[in-house]
Amino acid sequence: MLLFVQVKGQRKEPKIQKVKVKVDKQEVEIRQRMTAAALAQAMNKDFDHVVEALLNTTLDVDSLEPDSVLEERWIKEVVSRSGMKFRWARVNESRERENRDAVRRPSADPSCLEPRPPVVTIMGHVDHGKTTMLDSLRKSQIVSTEAGGITQHIGAFLVQLPTGEKITFLDTPGHAAFSSMRARGANATDIVILVVAADDGVMNQTVESIQHAKKAKVPIIVAVNKCDKPQANPQRVKQELLTHNVVCEEFGGDVQAIHVSALKGDNLLALAEATVALAEVLELKAEPHGAMEGLIIESRTDKGKGPVTTAVVQRGTLRRGCILVAGKSWAKVRFLFDENGRAVTEAGPSVAVEVVGWKELPSAGETILEVESEQRAREVVEWRRYEEEQQKLKEEQSAIEAKQQLHLQEYRRERAELEHLSWRQRKSALYRANKTKFALRASERYQRDELILPVIIKGDVDGSVETILNILDSYDAQHQCQMEVIHFGVGDISENDINMAEMFAGEATVVAMFDVTVGKKKVVVAGCRVQKGQLDRRLQFRLIRGRDTIWEGALVALKHHKDDVQTVKTGVECGLSVDGDVDFRAGDVVVCFEEVDAPQVTTWDPGF
């Protein structure tokens, strides 16, 4: 038996303990629906790090963009594979920007309302005599100034009858191309006078005018014109109208039909009296006091006056010096002109006037509201631009998410077809299927080789431009030739327009910004989506915010995913970086253009 005794003062050997070294992992704050760029920023990494962390997963990294929205599991996977830990961000209600828009006033007290003149729209088929009728009513020479006898834009005129009653007439074009302008005229009016030629009958634009009036729930008066012609048959016209649910009084309906001759002026007084009688039945009233509310009938740029609008006052009184907002433009009214070009100081309900003083040209069809100050007007316009930018960003995000979903569906379809194969067999099959695609360089994959027709639209007034754009929207031969509207506006074709047509190559919208580390330097990259044409790295670029040019120069890099590319075509996302400190913001527009050197040519002919 062995006995171990510890002697006092003898040193006791200390116990050796294994100390677990605690490694503090970097903590990453995550949230639902993070973009790849946002996750990279939260991790203090670049976008490429996120892509590399997701390699060898079922996620299609080839379709991953900086602004791609990641599912929760992929967010956690990236953090975990990076040797970090995550924590959920606190749910904070993001403070929304206060709505600073201007709105119409509440309905007025009925006791404050006063009778107002009716606003009447003349509608009908081309060459059925609408302009001649207006000419006879107001005794002016509008017909002689219209090119080719076709009214190219809406005019508004006040007519006073011998009995003292007043009527505001709107003239809408009858040409086949101007459907949208007729619709706008119907929505701004109290009564529609439908002009039908007695020798021609109901035509295409006649039917369309009836549909616009019925959709706007506006009563109709039929003016059977050209009754002085030998071949005139007014009875046939009224019978044809029956097939379109326009029932005249002699057939038991409530629609007045007046036989007239606009050229000779026959029976036009009866037509005006019928209009006044219907207006009395409708009991048209408005509040003549308080802030003005109205509607822009037409807008144009005048060389001497600048941006000019034709407006109909719907409520209140419009005066010189008023501050107005319409769409994303505002005005301090400098001058008001009546239909004869005479300056007036004010205009009440149902009166049409020309308004001068707009800072920018608003669109026809916009509502006009009076505000208390210039500061308030700027506030309203800024808010409306902000709302438009937010809506544009939402649409961009939706398009990107839809493309991601398409990629995911394609990925799943490809995998489902190869599910019965082993891992190596699947890899081999996918390689064979994509061999041609992978053999091409990135710049070759995105080269644009289809035919393109760039178009610039300029018109005398905003309504004409709007109508032409609507017609171009129906273009359905994109498979033969791509048509791209690169610019549109009001006014004469300028040298700048011609230069733009020669230079304009592509346009993209900035969707997101992120940082990429190149060596020891951080480079700001703008994630963009190409909207028109194509971006070509060899050309010049311009960054536009609103109406201001922020930067102009050349690109340092243009990438699609990780690949350096020469060009990126319409509908494709890309990342671009520039040399220097450029402040990219979501919603900015990036324009790609080519500088063309052309010799100056004079008209001098030396005679040899």
XYZ file of C-alpha atoms in Angstrom:
608
model
C 0.000 0.000 0.000
C 1.379 3.353 -1.022
C 0.561 6.490 0.896
C 1.016 9.907 -0.613
C 1.313 12.735 1.874
C 1.452 16.399 0.954
C 4.098 18.177 2.991
C 3.358 21.741 4.022
C 5.032 24.157 1.694
C 5.176 21.637 -1.153
C 4.074 23.209 -4.439
C 0.825 21.855 -5.902
C 0.845 21.383 -9.651
C -1.896 23.548 -11.205
C -4.635 21.956 -13.239
C -4.272 22.593 -16.941
C -7.590 23.809 -18.397
C -8.395 24.056 -22.071
C -9.460 27.627 -22.766
C -11.945 27.971 -25.611
C -10.980 31.043 -27.594
C -14.121 32.974 -28.509
C -13.999 34.317 -32.033
C -16.251 37.308 -32.542
C -17.957 36.919 -35.881
C -18.921 39.971 -37.826
C -22.622 40.679 -37.333
C -24.668 41.529 -40.406
C -28.015 43.267 -40.161
C -30.419 41.670 -42.617
C -34.021 42.230 -43.607
C -36.596 40.701 -45.902
C -36.296 41.284 -49.675
C -32.752 42.628 -49.600
C -31.069 43.243 -52.937
C -27.692 41.684 -53.641
C -26.125 45.159 -53.587
C -27.737 45.996 -50.222
C -26.497 42.706 -48.733
C -22.984 43.346 -50.013
C -23.030 46.801 -48.465
C -24.266 45.441 -45.126
C -21.344 42.948 -45.144
C -18.786 45.575 -46.214
C -18.128 43.502 -49.315
C -18.613 44.019 -53.017
C -21.246 42.490 -55.277
C -18.827 39.861 -56.620
C -18.432 38.471 -53.091
C -22.175 37.778 -52.914
C -22.073 36.029 -56.299
C -19.107 33.858 -55.254
C -20.819 32.928 -51.985
C -23.795 31.611 -53.963
C -21.773 29.449 -56.348
C -22.624 25.736 -56.272
C -26.162 26.453 -55.099
C -29.420 25.983 -56.983
C -29.646 29.745 -57.518
C -28.888 30.832 -61.082
C -25.998 33.214 -60.379
C -25.754 34.136 -64.077
C -29.055 35.988 -63.733
C -28.016 37.729 -60.514
C -27.838 41.507 -60.732
C -26.907 44.086 -58.053
C -30.569 45.035 -57.754
C -31.818 41.432 -57.697
C -34.056 40.764 -54.694
C -32.842 37.732 -52.686
C -34.986 35.239 -50.815
C -34.427 34.877 -47.066
C -32.617 31.526 -47.385
C -30.066 32.943 -49.856
C -29.441 35.978 -47.654
C -28.675 33.681 -44.707
C -26.589 31.370 -46.930
C -24.337 34.213 -48.079
C -23.821 35.430 -44.504
C -23.091 31.907 -43.234
C -20.643 31.061 -46.030
C -18.832 34.330 -45.354
C -18.097 33.297 -41.744
C -20.431 35.890 -40.323
C -23.591 35.901 -38.256
C -26.811 37.742 -38.909
C -29.408 39.600 -36.928
C -32.730 40.835 -38.150
C -33.083 44.555 -38.542
C -35.547 46.224 -36.229
C -38.852 46.876 -37.890
C -39.071 50.624 -38.192
C -41.940 52.257 -39.935
C -40.166 54.231 -42.615
C -41.436 57.741 -42.479
C -43.149 58.409 -45.756
C -42.656 61.711 -47.483
C -45.548 64.025 -46.742
C -47.993 64.434 -49.602
C -47.656 68.047 -50.771
C -49.891 67.813 -53.845
C -52.565 70.367 -54.727
C -56.139 69.097 -55.081
C -59.486 70.496 -56.127
C -61.529 72.324 -53.501
C -64.532 70.591 -51.884
C -67.878 71.077 -53.646
C -69.288 74.566 -53.182
C -72.461 75.374 -51.312
C -75.369 75.360 -53.822
C -76.291 78.885 -52.716
C -72.908 80.118 -54.017
C -73.449 78.761 -57.545
C -74.365 80.996 -60.472
C -75.488 80.113 -64.031
C -72.639 79.740 -66.532
C -72.458 79.456 -70.346
C -72.400 75.917 -71.789
C -69.138 74.500 -73.139
C -70.035 72.895 -76.481
C -67.855 70.637 -78.575
C -68.305 70.433 -82.345
C -67.598 66.867 -83.471
C -67.954 64.898 -86.662
C -66.294 63.360 -89.679
C -63.615 65.122 -91.726
C -64.988 67.553 -94.349
C -68.501 67.446 -92.923
C -68.335 71.198 -92.290
C -67.395 71.654 -88.632
C -64.880 74.458 -89.143
C -67.117 76.218 -91.653
C -69.918 76.096 -89.086
C -67.748 77.688 -86.422
C -66.576 80.265 -88.950
C -70.152 81.221 -89.683
C -71.044 81.331 -85.986
C -68.240 83.679 -84.939
C -67.741 85.537 -88.221
C -63.978 84.981 -88.565
C -61.716 83.425 -91.187
C -60.519 80.296 -89.422
C -61.026 78.135 -92.525
C -58.561 80.085 -94.645
C -55.739 79.595 -92.125
C -56.121 75.838 -91.753
C -53.668 73.817 -93.826
C -55.486 71.622 -96.302
C -58.842 72.354 -94.695
C -58.076 70.072 -91.744
C -58.149 71.584 -88.240
C -54.911 70.360 -86.698
C -55.642 71.163 -83.072
C -58.459 72.082 -80.710
C -59.508 75.730 -80.747
C -61.817 77.314 -78.157
C -64.071 80.268 -78.964
C -66.758 82.270 -77.161
C -69.868 83.118 -79.187
C -72.505 85.607 -78.040
C -75.985 85.306 -79.570
C -78.170 88.325 -80.471
C -80.297 87.523 -77.412
C -77.246 87.882 -75.148
C -76.612 84.238 -74.320
C -73.004 83.041 -74.545
C -71.693 79.683 -75.720
C -68.077 78.442 -75.586
C -67.332 76.233 -78.580
C -64.522 73.697 -78.816
C -63.535 72.499 -82.275
C -62.114 68.969 -82.446
C -60.396 67.579 -85.565
C -62.301 65.119 -87.712
C -59.274 63.521 -89.341
C -58.844 59.782 -88.717
C -55.610 60.303 -86.790
C -57.095 62.468 -84.036
C -59.184 60.107 -81.915
C -57.487 61.001 -78.620
C -58.107 64.717 -79.125
C -61.808 64.124 -79.754
C -61.960 62.065 -76.557
C -60.355 64.919 -74.618
C -62.835 67.377 -76.137
C -65.772 65.220 -75.071
C -64.467 65.022 -71.504
C -64.215 68.819 -71.236
C -67.670 69.669 -72.511
C -71.334 69.970 -71.495
C -72.969 69.400 -74.899
C -71.768 67.763 -78.119
C -72.981 69.067 -81.480
C -72.577 66.168 -83.899
C -72.124 67.456 -87.448
C -73.180 64.995 -90.164
C -73.180 65.886 -93.865
C -76.601 65.335 -95.428
C -74.985 64.149 -98.685
C -72.504 61.775 -97.032
C -74.258 60.242 -94.019
C -72.765 58.534 -90.983
C -69.037 57.830 -91.388
C -66.257 56.286 -89.253
C -65.424 59.429 -87.291
C -69.134 60.111 -86.815
C -69.523 56.769 -85.032
C -66.359 57.389 -83.014
C -67.630 60.822 -81.926
C -70.914 59.244 -80.779
C -68.957 56.715 -78.707
C -66.837 59.449 -77.090
C -69.936 61.460 -76.191
C -71.737 58.456 -74.716
C -68.656 57.412 -72.730
C -68.396 60.921 -71.262
C -72.211 60.921 -70.647
C -72.634 64.148 -72.595
C -75.940 64.931 -74.396
C -75.916 65.235 -78.200
C -77.511 67.690 -80.643
C -77.373 66.577 -84.299
C -76.562 69.246 -86.907
C -77.428 67.842 -90.340
C -75.154 69.981 -92.504
C -74.958 70.704 -96.247
C -78.737 70.593 -96.595
C -78.437 73.094 -99.469
C -76.898 70.476 -101.761
C -79.126 68.799 -104.381
C -78.105 65.302 -103.261
C -78.771 66.038 -99.582
C -80.885 63.446 -97.746
C -81.343 64.464 -94.071
C -83.877 61.706 -93.463
C -81.326 59.021 -94.364
C -78.847 60.557 -91.913
C -81.329 60.327 -89.020
C -82.223 56.751 -89.929
C -78.537 55.771 -89.998
C -78.070 57.338 -86.553
C -80.768 54.999 -85.190
C -78.402 52.038 -85.632
C -76.007 53.763 -83.194
C -78.664 54.478 -80.547
C -78.958 58.153 -81.424
C -82.755 58.576 -81.610
C -83.982 61.943 -82.902
C -87.167 63.588 -81.619
C -89.246 62.759 -84.711
C -88.570 59.065 -84.030
C -89.650 59.373 -80.389
C -86.240 60.098 -78.914
C -84.823 63.104 -77.046
C -82.063 64.129 -79.479
C -82.678 67.408 -81.333
C -81.815 67.352 -85.068
C -81.363 70.730 -86.815
C -81.054 70.997 -90.610
C -78.393 73.600 -91.455
C -76.102 74.896 -94.161
C -72.887 76.105 -92.557
C -71.616 77.509 -95.861
C -74.665 79.726 -96.416
C -75.367 80.276 -92.726
C -78.886 78.810 -93.000
C -80.615 77.888 -89.723
C -77.510 78.372 -87.553
C -79.473 80.603 -85.184
C -81.906 77.721 -84.630
C -78.940 75.483 -83.819
C -77.617 78.005 -81.275
C -81.089 78.393 -79.733
C -81.413 74.604 -79.430
C -78.052 74.577 -77.649
C -79.139 77.299 -75.214
C -82.445 75.494 -74.555
C -80.646 72.237 -73.719
C -78.218 74.151 -71.480
C -81.178 75.564 -69.522
C -82.547 72.062 -69.013
C -79.131 70.912 -67.742
C -79.065 73.864 -65.256
C -75.349 74.509 -65.705
C -73.911 76.413 -62.740
C -70.508 77.146 -61.233
C -68.906 79.055 -58.380
C -67.407 82.275 -59.806
C -65.422 83.126 -56.666
C -62.357 81.614 -55.001
C -59.306 79.847 -56.425
C -59.479 79.022 -60.112
C -59.849 75.454 -61.404
C -59.798 74.581 -65.083
C -58.653 72.315 -67.881
C -55.929 72.691 -70.510
C -57.473 72.218 -73.932
C -54.272 72.778 -75.884
C -50.655 73.760 -75.347
C -47.995 75.057 -77.683
C -44.759 77.045 -77.765
C -45.013 80.535 -79.258
C -41.816 82.208 -80.466
C -42.755 85.508 -78.851
C -44.795 84.408 -75.847
C -43.022 81.172 -74.859
C -45.122 78.270 -73.502
C -48.814 79.031 -74.105
C -51.935 77.057 -73.140
C -55.565 77.329 -74.139
C -57.601 76.767 -70.984
C -61.281 76.566 -70.072
C -62.148 77.910 -66.611
C -64.366 75.449 -64.724
C -64.545 77.161 -61.321
C -63.495 80.464 -59.785
C -62.030 83.349 -61.796
C -58.683 83.352 -63.582
C -56.827 86.680 -63.271
C -53.482 88.113 -64.283
C -50.896 87.442 -61.576
C -52.502 84.152 -60.458
C -50.149 81.293 -59.569
C -51.190 78.092 -61.360
C -50.025 74.481 -61.409
C -50.805 71.911 -64.108
C -49.139 68.526 -64.155
C -45.438 69.077 -63.470
C -45.404 72.716 -64.558
C -46.424 75.996 -62.952
C -47.075 79.540 -64.063
C -47.413 83.085 -62.835
C -49.974 84.432 -65.276
C -48.420 87.308 -67.243
C -51.098 87.723 -69.888
C -54.562 86.411 -70.766
C -55.859 86.600 -74.344
C -59.342 85.937 -75.693
C -60.171 84.124 -78.961
C -59.504 87.294 -80.972
C -56.037 87.829 -79.488
C -57.134 90.720 -77.282
C -55.631 90.988 -73.792
C -58.123 90.488 -70.951
C -57.654 90.872 -67.202
C -59.841 87.965 -66.049
C -61.925 85.009 -67.193
C -64.835 83.385 -65.355
C -66.422 79.912 -65.545
C -66.847 78.383 -69.044
C -64.639 81.060 -70.633
C -61.724 79.917 -72.821
C -58.521 81.977 -72.789
C -54.880 81.744 -73.767
C -52.587 81.714 -70.722
C -49.031 83.093 -70.951
C -46.471 82.703 -68.156
C -45.751 78.987 -67.890
C -42.248 77.994 -66.782
C -42.489 74.779 -68.796
C -45.083 73.551 -71.282
C -47.775 71.426 -69.588
C -49.620 68.716 -71.489
C -53.079 69.108 -72.972
C -55.726 67.470 -70.800
C -54.046 68.440 -67.508
C -56.088 69.975 -64.711
C -55.171 73.552 -63.744
C -55.307 74.541 -60.070
C -54.602 77.921 -58.536
C -52.298 77.966 -55.488
C -51.459 80.695 -53.003
C -47.783 81.357 -53.823
C -44.841 80.580 -56.083
C -43.246 78.613 -53.249
C -46.358 76.449 -52.979
C -46.378 75.924 -56.761
C -42.752 74.739 -56.715
C -43.600 72.442 -53.799
C -46.477 70.852 -55.729
C -44.396 70.370 -58.881
C -41.516 68.857 -56.876
C -43.912 66.424 -55.188
C -45.436 65.349 -58.501
C -41.992 64.754 -60.004
C -41.015 62.744 -56.944
C -44.184 60.630 -57.289
C -43.459 60.042 -60.963
C -39.896 58.918 -60.164
C -41.155 56.542 -57.467
C -43.693 55.037 -59.869
C -41.007 54.636 -62.505
C -38.734 52.858 -60.028
C -41.569 50.512 -59.020
C -42.167 49.637 -62.654
C -38.443 49.017 -63.146
C -38.343 46.786 -60.078
C -41.377 44.840 -61.279
C -39.722 44.278 -64.660
C -36.540 43.041 -62.992
C -38.440 40.706 -60.667
C -40.432 39.338 -63.605
C -37.176 38.613 -65.435
C -35.763 36.897 -62.358
C -38.874 34.725 -62.150
C -38.479 33.834 -65.822
C -34.851 32.823 -65.243
C -35.879 30.717 -62.249
C -38.599 28.947 -64.221
C -36.158 28.255 -67.056
C -33.592 26.933 -64.572
C -36.138 24.619 -62.961
C -37.358 23.407 -66.345
C -33.832 22.550 -67.458
C -33.126 20.750 -64.182
C -36.422 18.827 -64.308
C -35.594 17.467 -67.759
C -32.232 16.192 -66.459
C -33.438 14.970 -63.067
C -32.975 11.269 -63.957
C -29.280 11.787 -64.749
C -26.350 11.690 -62.355
C -24.579 14.886 -61.305
C -21.747 14.400 -63.849
C -24.188 13.520 -66.635
C -26.240 16.649 -65.893
C -23.128 18.838 -66.047
C -22.127 17.281 -69.354
C -25.611 17.702 -70.842
C -25.800 21.358 -69.746
C -22.352 22.019 -71.206
C -23.348 20.553 -74.581
C -26.618 22.528 -74.593
C -24.866 25.833 -73.842
C -21.654 25.200 -75.734
C -22.382 27.744 -78.455
C -23.469 30.382 -75.982
C -20.420 29.999 -73.767
C -18.096 29.957 -76.772
C -19.017 33.530 -77.590
C -17.357 36.432 -75.872
C -19.642 38.514 -73.705
C -19.398 41.464 -76.071
C -20.551 39.245 -78.949
C -23.490 37.828 -76.986
C -24.997 41.292 -76.527
C -24.165 42.852 -79.868
C -27.264 44.354 -81.477
C -27.679 43.547 -85.155
C -31.377 44.222 -85.876
C -32.561 47.105 -88.030
C -33.502 50.268 -86.114
C -35.474 53.316 -87.240
C -34.949 56.257 -84.833
C -37.881 58.705 -84.892
C -38.212 62.286 -83.626
C -41.748 63.715 -83.338
C -42.296 67.479 -83.367
C -45.700 69.160 -83.682
C -47.253 72.607 -83.687
C -49.210 71.833 -80.513
C -49.082 69.245 -77.748
C -52.325 67.548 -78.803
C -50.997 66.759 -82.281
C -47.824 65.221 -80.816
C -49.887 63.148 -78.377
C -52.054 61.825 -81.201
C -49.087 60.866 -83.390
C -47.473 59.065 -80.446
C -50.698 57.106 -79.936
C -50.626 56.093 -83.599
C -46.985 54.985 -83.338
C -47.939 52.850 -80.331
C -49.852 50.638 -82.769
C -46.672 49.842 -84.763
C -46.533 46.045 -85.021
C -43.651 45.358 -87.412
C -40.861 45.255 -84.826
C -39.757 41.882 -86.199
C -38.926 43.594 -89.499
C -37.522 46.870 -88.173
C -37.284 48.233 -84.641
C -38.865 51.699 -84.394
C -37.701 53.853 -81.503
C -39.091 57.276 -80.600
C -35.957 58.976 -79.300
C -37.456 62.428 -78.754
C -40.764 64.275 -79.015
C -41.892 67.788 -78.277
C -43.689 70.928 -79.408
C -42.220 73.415 -81.874
C -40.290 73.547 -85.147
C -37.645 70.979 -86.050
C -34.341 72.453 -84.931
C -30.695 71.760 -85.673
C -30.434 70.126 -82.250
C -33.205 67.689 -83.225
C -31.322 66.722 -86.381
C -28.088 66.299 -84.414
C -29.936 64.160 -81.879
C -31.324 61.954 -84.649
C -27.799 61.395 -85.959
C -26.225 60.887 -82.468
C -28.728 59.168 -80.353
C -27.663 55.605 -79.641
C -29.203 54.411 -76.362
C -30.841 55.342 -73.092
C -30.877 53.612 -69.690
C -32.399 54.237 -66.271
C -30.337 54.052 -63.068
C -31.996 51.532 -60.741
C -29.450 51.156 -57.915
C -25.915 52.121 -56.854
C -23.257 49.982 -55.191
C -19.525 49.998 -54.427
C -16.989 47.621 -55.975
C -13.421 47.285 -54.687
C -10.821 47.479 -57.435
C -7.419 46.915 -55.859
C -7.435 49.210 -52.830
C -9.870 51.647 -54.398
C -13.643 51.692 -54.061
C -15.462 52.416 -57.297
C -19.100 53.531 -57.478
C -21.073 51.458 -59.975
C -24.511 52.409 -61.285
C -26.825 49.456 -61.860
C -28.911 50.321 -64.935
C -31.581 48.916 -67.207
C -31.429 49.831 -70.907
C -34.731 51.347 -72.058
C -33.996 52.342 -75.663
C -31.374 51.513 -78.251
C -28.120 50.160 -76.876
C -25.245 51.364 -74.718
C -21.877 51.257 -76.470
C -18.778 51.675 -74.312
C -16.877 53.269 -77.191
C -19.305 56.218 -77.379
C -19.911 59.225 -75.151
C -22.326 59.246 -72.196
C -24.442 61.856 -70.455
C -26.125 61.656 -67.015
C -29.453 63.513 -66.884
C -31.521 64.263 -63.778
C -34.872 65.839 -64.550
C -33.968 68.439 -67.151
C -30.376 68.983 -65.965
C -27.206 67.403 -67.339
C -25.178 66.233 -64.312
C -22.160 64.743 -66.085
C -20.835 64.049 -69.555
C -17.882 61.912 -70.610
C -16.682 58.367 -71.293
C -17.115 55.140 -69.307
C -14.355 53.381 -67.410
C -16.187 50.054 -67.441
C -19.402 48.505 -68.765
C -20.347 45.109 -67.367
C -23.102 42.540 -67.704
C -22.893 40.281 -64.646
C -19.110 39.817 -64.263
C -18.292 40.183 -67.945
C -16.803 43.287 -69.500
C -18.977 44.020 -72.520
C -18.769 46.424 -75.433
C -22.528 46.898 -75.868
C -25.723 46.256 -73.907
C -29.076 46.206 -75.696
C -32.644 47.134 -74.770
C -34.166 45.296 -71.808
C -30.803 44.117 -70.394
C -29.413 45.149 -66.999
C -25.829 46.299 -66.681
C -23.374 48.049 -64.397
C -21.352 51.051 -65.482
C -18.650 53.140 -63.839
C -17.061 56.444 -64.774
C -13.863 58.247 -63.965
C -14.258 60.784 -61.172
C -16.775 61.446 -58.437
C -20.194 61.311 -60.093
C -23.331 61.415 -57.958
C -25.591 58.710 -59.421
C -29.144 58.530 -58.080
C -31.992 56.086 -58.659
C -34.217 57.414 -61.428
C -31.417 59.215 -63.289
C -31.253 58.732 -67.065
C -28.012 57.685 -68.778
C -27.848 58.670 -72.449
C -25.351 57.115 -74.844
C -24.564 59.234 -77.902
C -22.076 59.565 -80.723
C -20.326 62.813 -81.569
C -20.423 63.341 -85.326
C -18.076 65.705 -87.144
C -19.839 67.031 -90.246
C -18.521 69.698 -92.618
C -20.437 72.986 -92.644
C -22.274 73.443 -95.955
C -23.443 76.812 -97.306
C -26.033 77.604 -99.971
C -23.588 79.676 -102.060
C -23.430 78.633 -105.691
C -20.349 80.107 -107.428
C -21.825 79.201 -110.820
C -19.089 76.855 -112.025
